[in-house]
Backbone as JSON, one array per atom type, in Angstrom:
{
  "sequence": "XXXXXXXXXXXXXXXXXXXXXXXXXXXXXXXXXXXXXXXXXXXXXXXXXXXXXXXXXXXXXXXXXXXXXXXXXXXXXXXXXXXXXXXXXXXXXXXXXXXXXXXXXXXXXXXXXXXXXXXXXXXXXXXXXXXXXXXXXXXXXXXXXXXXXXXXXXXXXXXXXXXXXXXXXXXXXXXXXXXXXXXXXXXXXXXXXXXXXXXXXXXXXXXXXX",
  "N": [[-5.05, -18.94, -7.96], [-6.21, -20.74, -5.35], [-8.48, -19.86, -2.54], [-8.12, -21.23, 0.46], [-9.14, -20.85, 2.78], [-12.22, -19.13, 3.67], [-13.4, -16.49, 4.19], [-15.32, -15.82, 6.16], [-15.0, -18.46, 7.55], [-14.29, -19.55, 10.72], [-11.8, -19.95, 12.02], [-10.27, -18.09, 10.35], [-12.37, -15.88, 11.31], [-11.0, -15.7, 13.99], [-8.32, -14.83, 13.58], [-8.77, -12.73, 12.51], [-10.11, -10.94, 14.08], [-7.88, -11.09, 16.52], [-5.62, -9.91, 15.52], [-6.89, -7.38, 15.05], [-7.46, -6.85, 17.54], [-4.68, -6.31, 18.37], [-3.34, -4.61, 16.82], [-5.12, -2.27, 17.53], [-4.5, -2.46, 20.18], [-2.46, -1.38, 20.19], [-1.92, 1.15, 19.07], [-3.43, 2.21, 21.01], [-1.69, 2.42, 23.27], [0.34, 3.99, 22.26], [-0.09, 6.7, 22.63], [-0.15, 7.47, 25.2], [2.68, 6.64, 25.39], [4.28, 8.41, 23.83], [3.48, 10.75, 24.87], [4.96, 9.82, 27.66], [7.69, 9.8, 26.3], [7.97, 12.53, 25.75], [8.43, 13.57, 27.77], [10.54, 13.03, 29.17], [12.74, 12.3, 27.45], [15.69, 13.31, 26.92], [17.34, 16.96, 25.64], [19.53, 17.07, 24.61], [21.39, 13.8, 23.93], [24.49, 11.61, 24.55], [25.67, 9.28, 21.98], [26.31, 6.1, 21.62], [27.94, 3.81, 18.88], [27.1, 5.22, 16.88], [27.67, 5.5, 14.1], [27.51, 3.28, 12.85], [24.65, 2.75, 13.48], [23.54, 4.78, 11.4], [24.89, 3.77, 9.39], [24.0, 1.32, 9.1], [21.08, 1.82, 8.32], [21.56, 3.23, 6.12], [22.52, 0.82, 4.62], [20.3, -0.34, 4.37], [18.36, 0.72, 3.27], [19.87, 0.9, 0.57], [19.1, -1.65, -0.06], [16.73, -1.59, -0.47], [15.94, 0.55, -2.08], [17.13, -0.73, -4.24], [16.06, -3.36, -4.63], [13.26, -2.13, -5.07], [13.85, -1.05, -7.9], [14.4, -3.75, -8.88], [12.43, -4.39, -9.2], [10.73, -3.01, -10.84], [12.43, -2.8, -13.29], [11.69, -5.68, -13.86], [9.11, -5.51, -14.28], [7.19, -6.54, -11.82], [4.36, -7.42, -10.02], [4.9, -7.16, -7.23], [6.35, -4.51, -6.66], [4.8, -2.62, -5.98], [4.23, -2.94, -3.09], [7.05, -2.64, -2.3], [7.55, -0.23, -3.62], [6.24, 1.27, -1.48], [7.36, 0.66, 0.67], [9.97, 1.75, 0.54], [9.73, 3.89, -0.25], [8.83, 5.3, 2.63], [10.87, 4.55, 3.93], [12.9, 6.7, 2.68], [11.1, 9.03, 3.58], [11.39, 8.85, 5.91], [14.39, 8.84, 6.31], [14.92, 11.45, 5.39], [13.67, 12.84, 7.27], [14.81, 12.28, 9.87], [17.45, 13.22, 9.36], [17.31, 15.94, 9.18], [16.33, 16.52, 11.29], [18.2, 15.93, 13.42], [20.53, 17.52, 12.5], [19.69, 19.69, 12.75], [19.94, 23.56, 14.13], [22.51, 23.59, 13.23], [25.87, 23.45, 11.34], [25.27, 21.96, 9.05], [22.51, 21.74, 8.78], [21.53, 23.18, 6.23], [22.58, 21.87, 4.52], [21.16, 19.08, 4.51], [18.45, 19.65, 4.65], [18.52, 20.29, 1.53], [19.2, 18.3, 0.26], [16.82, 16.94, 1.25], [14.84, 18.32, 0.06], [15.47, 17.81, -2.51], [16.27, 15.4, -3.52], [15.34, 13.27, -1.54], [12.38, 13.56, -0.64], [11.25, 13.93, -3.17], [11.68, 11.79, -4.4], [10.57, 10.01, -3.05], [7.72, 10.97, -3.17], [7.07, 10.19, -5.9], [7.45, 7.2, -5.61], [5.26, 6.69, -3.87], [2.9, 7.66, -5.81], [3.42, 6.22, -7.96], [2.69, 3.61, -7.08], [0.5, 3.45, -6.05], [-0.79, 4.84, -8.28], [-0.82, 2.37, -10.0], [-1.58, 0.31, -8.25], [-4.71, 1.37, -8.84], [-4.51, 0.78, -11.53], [-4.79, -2.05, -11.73], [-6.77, -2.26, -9.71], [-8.57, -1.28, -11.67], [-8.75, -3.34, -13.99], [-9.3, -5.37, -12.4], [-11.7, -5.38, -11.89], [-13.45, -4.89, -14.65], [-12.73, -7.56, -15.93], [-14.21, -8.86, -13.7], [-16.84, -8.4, -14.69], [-18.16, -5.88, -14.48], [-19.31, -2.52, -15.1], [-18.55, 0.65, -16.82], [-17.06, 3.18, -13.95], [-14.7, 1.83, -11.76], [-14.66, 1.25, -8.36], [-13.81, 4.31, -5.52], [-10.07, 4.01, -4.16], [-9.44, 4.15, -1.79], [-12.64, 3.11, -1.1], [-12.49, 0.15, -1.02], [-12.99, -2.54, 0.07], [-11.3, -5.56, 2.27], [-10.37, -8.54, 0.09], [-11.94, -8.38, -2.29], [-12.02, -8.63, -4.76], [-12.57, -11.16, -4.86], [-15.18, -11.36, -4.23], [-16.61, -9.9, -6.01], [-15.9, -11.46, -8.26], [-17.36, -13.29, -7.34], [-20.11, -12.44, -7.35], [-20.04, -11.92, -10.06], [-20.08, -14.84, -11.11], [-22.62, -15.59, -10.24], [-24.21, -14.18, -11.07], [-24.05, -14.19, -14.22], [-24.58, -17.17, -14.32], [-27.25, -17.25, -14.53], [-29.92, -17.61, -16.68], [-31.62, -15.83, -17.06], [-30.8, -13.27, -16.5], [-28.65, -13.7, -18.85], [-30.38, -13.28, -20.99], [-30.99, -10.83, -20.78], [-29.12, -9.41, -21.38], [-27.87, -7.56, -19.15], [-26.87, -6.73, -15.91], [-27.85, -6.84, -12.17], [-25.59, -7.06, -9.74], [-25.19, -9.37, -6.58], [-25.58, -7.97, -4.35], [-27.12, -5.45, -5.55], [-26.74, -4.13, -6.79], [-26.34, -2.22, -10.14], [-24.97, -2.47, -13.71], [-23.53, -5.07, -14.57], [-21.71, -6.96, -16.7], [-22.94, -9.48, -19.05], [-21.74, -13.05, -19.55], [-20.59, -12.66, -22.61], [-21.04, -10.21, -22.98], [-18.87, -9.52, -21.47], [-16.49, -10.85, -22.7], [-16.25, -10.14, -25.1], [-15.65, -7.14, -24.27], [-14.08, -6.47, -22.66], [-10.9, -6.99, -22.94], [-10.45, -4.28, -24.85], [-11.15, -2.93, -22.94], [-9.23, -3.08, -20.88], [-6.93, -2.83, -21.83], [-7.74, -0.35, -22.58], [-7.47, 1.21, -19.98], [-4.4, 0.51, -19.28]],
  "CA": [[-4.71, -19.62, -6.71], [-7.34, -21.16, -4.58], [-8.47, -19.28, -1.07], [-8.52, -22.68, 1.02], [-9.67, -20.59, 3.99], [-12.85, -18.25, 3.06], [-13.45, -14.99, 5.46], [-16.33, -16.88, 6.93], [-14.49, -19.37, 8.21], [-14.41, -19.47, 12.51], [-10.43, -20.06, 11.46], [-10.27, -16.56, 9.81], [-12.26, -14.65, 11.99], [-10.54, -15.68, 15.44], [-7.57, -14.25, 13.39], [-8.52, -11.39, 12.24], [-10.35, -10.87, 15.77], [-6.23, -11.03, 17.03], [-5.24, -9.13, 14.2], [-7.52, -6.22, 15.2], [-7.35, -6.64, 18.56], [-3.12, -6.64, 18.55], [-3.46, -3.12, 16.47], [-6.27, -1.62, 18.19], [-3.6, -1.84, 21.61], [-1.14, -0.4, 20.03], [-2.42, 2.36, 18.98], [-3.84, 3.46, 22.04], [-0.58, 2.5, 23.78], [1.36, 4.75, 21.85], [-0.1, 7.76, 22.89], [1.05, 7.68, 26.81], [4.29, 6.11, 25.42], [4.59, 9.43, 23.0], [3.15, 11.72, 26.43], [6.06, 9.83, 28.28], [9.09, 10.29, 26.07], [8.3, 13.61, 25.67], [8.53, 14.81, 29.38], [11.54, 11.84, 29.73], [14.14, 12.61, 26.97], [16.66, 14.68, 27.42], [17.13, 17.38, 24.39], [20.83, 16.43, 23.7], [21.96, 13.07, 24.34], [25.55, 10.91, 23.73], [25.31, 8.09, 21.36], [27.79, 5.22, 21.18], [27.51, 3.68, 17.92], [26.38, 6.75, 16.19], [28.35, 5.14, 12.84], [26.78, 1.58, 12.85], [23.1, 3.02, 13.29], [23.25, 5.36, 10.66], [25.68, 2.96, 8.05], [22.96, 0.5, 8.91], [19.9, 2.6, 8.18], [21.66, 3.29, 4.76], [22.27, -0.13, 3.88], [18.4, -0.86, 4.2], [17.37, 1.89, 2.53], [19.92, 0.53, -0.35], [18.42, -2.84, -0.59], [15.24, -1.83, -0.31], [15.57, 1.06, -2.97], [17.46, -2.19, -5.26], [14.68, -4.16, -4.96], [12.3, -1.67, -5.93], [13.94, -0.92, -9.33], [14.39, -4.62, -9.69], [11.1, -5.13, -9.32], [10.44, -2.16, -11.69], [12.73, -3.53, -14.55], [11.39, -7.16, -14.17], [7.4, -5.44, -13.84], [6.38, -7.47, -11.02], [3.48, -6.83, -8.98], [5.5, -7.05, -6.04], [6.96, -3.3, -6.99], [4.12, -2.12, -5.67], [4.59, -2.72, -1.59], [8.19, -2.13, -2.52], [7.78, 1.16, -3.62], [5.74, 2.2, -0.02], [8.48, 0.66, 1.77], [11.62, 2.3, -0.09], [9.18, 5.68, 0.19], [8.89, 5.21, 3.55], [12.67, 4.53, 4.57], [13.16, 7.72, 2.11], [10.85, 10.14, 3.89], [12.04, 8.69, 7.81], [15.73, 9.63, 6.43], [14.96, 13.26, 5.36], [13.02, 13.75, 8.83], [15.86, 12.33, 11.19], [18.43, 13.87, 8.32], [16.93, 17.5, 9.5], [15.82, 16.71, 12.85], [19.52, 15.7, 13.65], [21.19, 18.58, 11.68], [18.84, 21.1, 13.15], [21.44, 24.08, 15.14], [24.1, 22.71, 13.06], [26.17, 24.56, 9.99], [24.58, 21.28, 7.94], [21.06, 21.91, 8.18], [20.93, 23.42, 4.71], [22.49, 20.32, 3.41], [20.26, 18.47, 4.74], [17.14, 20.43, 4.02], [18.55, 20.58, 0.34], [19.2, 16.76, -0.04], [15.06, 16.28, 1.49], [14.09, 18.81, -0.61], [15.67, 17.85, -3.75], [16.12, 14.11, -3.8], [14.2, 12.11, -0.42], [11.34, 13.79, -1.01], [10.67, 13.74, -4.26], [11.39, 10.44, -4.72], [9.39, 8.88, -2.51], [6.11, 11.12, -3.43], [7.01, 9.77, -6.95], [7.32, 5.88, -5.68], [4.07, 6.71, -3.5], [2.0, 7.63, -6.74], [3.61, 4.62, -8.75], [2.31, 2.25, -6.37], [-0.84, 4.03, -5.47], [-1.24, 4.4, -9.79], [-0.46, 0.61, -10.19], [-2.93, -0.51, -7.66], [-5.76, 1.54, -9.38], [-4.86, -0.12, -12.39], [-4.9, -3.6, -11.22], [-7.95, -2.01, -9.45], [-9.57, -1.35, -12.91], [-9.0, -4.65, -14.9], [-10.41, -6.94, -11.97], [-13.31, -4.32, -12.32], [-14.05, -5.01, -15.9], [-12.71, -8.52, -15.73], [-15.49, -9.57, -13.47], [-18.09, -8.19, -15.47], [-18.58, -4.85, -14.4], [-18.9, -1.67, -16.31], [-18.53, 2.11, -15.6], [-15.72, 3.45, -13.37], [-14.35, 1.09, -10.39], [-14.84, 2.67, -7.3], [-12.28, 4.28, -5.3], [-9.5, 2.61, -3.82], [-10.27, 3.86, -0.03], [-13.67, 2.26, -0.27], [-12.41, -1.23, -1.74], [-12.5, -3.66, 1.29], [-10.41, -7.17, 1.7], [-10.78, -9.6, -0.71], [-13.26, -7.11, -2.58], [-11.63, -9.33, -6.03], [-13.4, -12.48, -4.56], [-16.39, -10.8, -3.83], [-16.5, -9.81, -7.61], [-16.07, -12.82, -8.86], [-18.58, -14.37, -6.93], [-21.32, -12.05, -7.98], [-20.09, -11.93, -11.63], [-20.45, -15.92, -11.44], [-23.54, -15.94, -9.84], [-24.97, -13.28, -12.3], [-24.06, -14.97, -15.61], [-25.01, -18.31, -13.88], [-28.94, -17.03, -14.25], [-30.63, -17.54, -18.04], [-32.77, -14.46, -17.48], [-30.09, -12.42, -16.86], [-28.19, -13.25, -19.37], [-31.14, -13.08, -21.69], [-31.16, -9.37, -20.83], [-27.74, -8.69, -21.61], [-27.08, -6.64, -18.47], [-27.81, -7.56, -14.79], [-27.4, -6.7, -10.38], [-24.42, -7.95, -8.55], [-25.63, -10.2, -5.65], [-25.87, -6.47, -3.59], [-28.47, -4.92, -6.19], [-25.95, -2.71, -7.86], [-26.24, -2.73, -11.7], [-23.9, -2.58, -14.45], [-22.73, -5.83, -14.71], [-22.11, -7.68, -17.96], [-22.96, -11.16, -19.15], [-20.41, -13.43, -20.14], [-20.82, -13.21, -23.64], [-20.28, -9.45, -23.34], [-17.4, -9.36, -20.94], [-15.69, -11.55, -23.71], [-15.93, -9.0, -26.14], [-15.35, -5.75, -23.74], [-12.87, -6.5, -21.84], [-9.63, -6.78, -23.69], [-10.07, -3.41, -24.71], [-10.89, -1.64, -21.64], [-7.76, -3.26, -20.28], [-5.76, -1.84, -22.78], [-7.24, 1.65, -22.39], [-6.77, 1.92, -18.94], [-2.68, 0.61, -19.31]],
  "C": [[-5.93, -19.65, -5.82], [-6.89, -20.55, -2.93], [-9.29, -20.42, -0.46], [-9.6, -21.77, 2.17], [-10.82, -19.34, 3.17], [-13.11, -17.37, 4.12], [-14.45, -15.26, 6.36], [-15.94, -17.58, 7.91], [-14.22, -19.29, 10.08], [-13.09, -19.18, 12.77], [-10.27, -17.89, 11.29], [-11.12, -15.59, 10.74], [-11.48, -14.56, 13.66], [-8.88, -14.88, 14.86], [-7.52, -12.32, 13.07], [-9.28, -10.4, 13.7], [-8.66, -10.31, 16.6], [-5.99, -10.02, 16.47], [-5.94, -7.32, 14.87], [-7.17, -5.85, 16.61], [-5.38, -6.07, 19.32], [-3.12, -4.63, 17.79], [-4.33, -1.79, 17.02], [-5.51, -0.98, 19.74], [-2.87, -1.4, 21.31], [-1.58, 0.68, 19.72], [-2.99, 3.01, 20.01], [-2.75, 3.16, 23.15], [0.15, 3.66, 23.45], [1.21, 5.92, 21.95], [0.26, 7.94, 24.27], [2.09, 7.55, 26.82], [4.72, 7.57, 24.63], [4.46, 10.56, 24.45], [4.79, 11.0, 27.03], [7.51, 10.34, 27.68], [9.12, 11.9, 25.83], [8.56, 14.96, 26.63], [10.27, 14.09, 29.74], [13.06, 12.13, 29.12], [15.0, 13.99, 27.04], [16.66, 15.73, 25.59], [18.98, 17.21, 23.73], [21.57, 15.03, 24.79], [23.52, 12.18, 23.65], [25.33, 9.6, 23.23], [26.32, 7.43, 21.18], [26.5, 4.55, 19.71], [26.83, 4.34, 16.79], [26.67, 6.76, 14.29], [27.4, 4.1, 12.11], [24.93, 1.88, 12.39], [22.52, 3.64, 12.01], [23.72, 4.54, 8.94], [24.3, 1.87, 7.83], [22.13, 0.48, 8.1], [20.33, 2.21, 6.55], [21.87, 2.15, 3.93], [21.0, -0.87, 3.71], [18.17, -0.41, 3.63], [18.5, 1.54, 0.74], [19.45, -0.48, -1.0], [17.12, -2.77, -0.8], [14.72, -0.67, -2.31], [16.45, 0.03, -4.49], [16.5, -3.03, -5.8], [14.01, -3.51, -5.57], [12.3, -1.4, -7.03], [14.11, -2.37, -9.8], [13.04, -5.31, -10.34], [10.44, -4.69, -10.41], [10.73, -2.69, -13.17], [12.02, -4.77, -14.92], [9.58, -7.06, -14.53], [6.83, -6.24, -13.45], [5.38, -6.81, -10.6], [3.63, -6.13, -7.79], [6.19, -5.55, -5.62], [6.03, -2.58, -6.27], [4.16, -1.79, -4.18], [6.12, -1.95, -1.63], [8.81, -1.12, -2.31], [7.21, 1.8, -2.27], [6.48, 1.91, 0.64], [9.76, 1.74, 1.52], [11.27, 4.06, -0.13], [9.44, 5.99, 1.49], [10.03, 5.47, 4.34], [12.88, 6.19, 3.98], [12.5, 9.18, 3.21], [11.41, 10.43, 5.51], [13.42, 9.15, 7.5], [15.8, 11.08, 6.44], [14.48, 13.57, 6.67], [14.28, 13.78, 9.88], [17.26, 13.25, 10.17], [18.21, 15.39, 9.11], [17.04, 17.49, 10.7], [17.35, 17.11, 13.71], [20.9, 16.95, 13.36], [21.05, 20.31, 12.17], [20.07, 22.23, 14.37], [22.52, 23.74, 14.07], [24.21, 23.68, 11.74], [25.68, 23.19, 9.01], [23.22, 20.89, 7.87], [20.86, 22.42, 6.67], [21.47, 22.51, 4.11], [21.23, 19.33, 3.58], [18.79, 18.42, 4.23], [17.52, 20.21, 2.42], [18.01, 19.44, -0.11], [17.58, 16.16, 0.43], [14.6, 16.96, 0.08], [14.03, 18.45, -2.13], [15.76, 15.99, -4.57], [15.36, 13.44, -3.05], [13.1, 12.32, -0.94], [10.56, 13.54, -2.03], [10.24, 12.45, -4.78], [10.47, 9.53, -4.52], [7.89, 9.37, -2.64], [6.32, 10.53, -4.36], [6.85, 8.45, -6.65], [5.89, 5.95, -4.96], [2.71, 6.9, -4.75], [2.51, 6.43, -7.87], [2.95, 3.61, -8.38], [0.93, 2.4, -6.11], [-1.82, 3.47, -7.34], [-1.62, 3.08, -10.24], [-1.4, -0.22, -9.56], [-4.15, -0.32, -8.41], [-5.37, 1.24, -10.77], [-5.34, -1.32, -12.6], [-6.13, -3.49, -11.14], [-9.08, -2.35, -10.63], [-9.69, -2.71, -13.78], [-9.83, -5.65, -13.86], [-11.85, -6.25, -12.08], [-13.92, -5.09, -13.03], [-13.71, -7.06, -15.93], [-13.66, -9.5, -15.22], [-16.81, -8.88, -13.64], [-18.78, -6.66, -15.27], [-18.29, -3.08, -15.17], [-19.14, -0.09, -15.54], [-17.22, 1.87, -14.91], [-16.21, 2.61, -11.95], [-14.42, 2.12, -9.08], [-13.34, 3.16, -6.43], [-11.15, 3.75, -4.39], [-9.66, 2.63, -2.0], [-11.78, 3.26, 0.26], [-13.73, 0.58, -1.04], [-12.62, -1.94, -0.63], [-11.63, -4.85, 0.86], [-10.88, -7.95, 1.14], [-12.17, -9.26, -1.75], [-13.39, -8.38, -4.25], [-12.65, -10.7, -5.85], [-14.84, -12.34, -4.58], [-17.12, -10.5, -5.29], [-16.91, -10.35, -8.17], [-17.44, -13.77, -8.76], [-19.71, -14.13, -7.32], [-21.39, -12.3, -9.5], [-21.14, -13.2, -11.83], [-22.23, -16.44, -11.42], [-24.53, -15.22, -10.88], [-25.57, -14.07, -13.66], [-24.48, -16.26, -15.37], [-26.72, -18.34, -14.35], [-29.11, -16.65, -15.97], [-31.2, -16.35, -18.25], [-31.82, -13.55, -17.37], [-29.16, -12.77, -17.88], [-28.81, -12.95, -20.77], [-31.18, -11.07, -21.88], [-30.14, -8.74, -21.27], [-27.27, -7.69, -20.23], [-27.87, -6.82, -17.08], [-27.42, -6.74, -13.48], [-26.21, -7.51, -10.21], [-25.79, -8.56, -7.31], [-26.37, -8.66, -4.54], [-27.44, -5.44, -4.49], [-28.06, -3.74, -6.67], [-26.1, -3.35, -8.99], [-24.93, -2.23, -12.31], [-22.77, -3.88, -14.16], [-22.93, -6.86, -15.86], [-22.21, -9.03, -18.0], [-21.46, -11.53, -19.68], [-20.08, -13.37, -21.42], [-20.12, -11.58, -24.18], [-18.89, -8.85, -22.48], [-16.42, -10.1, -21.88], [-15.05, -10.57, -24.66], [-15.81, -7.4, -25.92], [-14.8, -5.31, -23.16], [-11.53, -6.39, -22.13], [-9.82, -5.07, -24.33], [-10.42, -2.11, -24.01], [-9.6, -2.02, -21.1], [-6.73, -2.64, -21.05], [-6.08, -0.26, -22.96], [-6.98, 1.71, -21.57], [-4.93, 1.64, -18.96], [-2.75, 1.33, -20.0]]
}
């Protein structure tokens, strides 16, 4: 699929300009708003709807953990956000699950049910999705021509796959390098193969790393 807009573009950065700028205030909002509720709320308050909020909660947290095994059975890609959302909902239930419980004769249910199912689960969908990326990670690796281990996934940047590509192309594009059999990325990092041997080295690095 073609990237009409390229990161260059005046388009793209007045967004991601927004983009930064829209996260950048929140985050330093939310620390006077965290200072205020914590001089503001009371430590026991009455809740209408106290049924609705919580029935709610749990019907999100069923569709969401639905999806993620459908996504699982069908092996989409898409399994991947999936699983950080359906972790996510999982670990926010065990916290308010306890928080809520806390004083009460069903704190040790509570605590049990984090300890024995929320929890677990969602570190397990957190390393599925985490795993799954650094696979993906590794084939566009080797895919666009590069050899040796991919780097790791906190220092990937956006659109890192494009970036790839572009050097691969530009690489194998050049007679002398591919005369040499082995060449720089556009940056002046080495280990990157010609086309001739990414043909023949690629199909089975992809199959060792799956």
């Amino acid at each position: 699929m073609a990237i009409t807009i390229p990161p260059s573009h005046p388009r793209a950065q007045s967004m991601r300009r927004l983009f930064l700028g829209v996260m950048t205030a929140s985050f330093i909002f939310l620390f006077p708003w965290i200072g205020y509720l914590s001089v503001s709320l009371p430590a026991q308050y009455k809740v209408h709807q106290w049924d609705i909020a919580w029935v709610g909660f749990d019907c999100l947290l069923v569709v969401a953990v639905g999806i993620t095994a459908w996504c699982a059975w069908r092996k989409r890609q898409i399994f991947i956000p999936w699983a950080i959302i359906t972790g996510t909902l999982l670990t926010c239930d065990a916290w308010f699950d306890i928080v809520m419980d806390w004083n009460t004769p069903g704190l040790w249910f509570s605590v049990l049910t984090a300890a024995v199912g929320e929890l677990p689960l969602a570190a397990l969908l957190f390393f599925a999705a985490r795993r799954l990326f650094r696979i993906n990670l590794d084939m566009a690796w080797a895919l666009t021509g590069h050899t040796g281990p991919a780097p790791k996934v906190s220092r990937i940047g956006l659109l890192a796959t494009a970036a790839w590509l572009y050097e691969f192309n530009a690489t194998t594009a050049a007679p002398d390098d591919a005369a040499a059999g082995d060449s720089s990325d556009a940056n002046g990092r080495t280990g990157i193969d010609t086309a001739s041997r990414t043909r023949d080295g690629v199909p089975q690095r992809v199959d060792a790393q799956a």
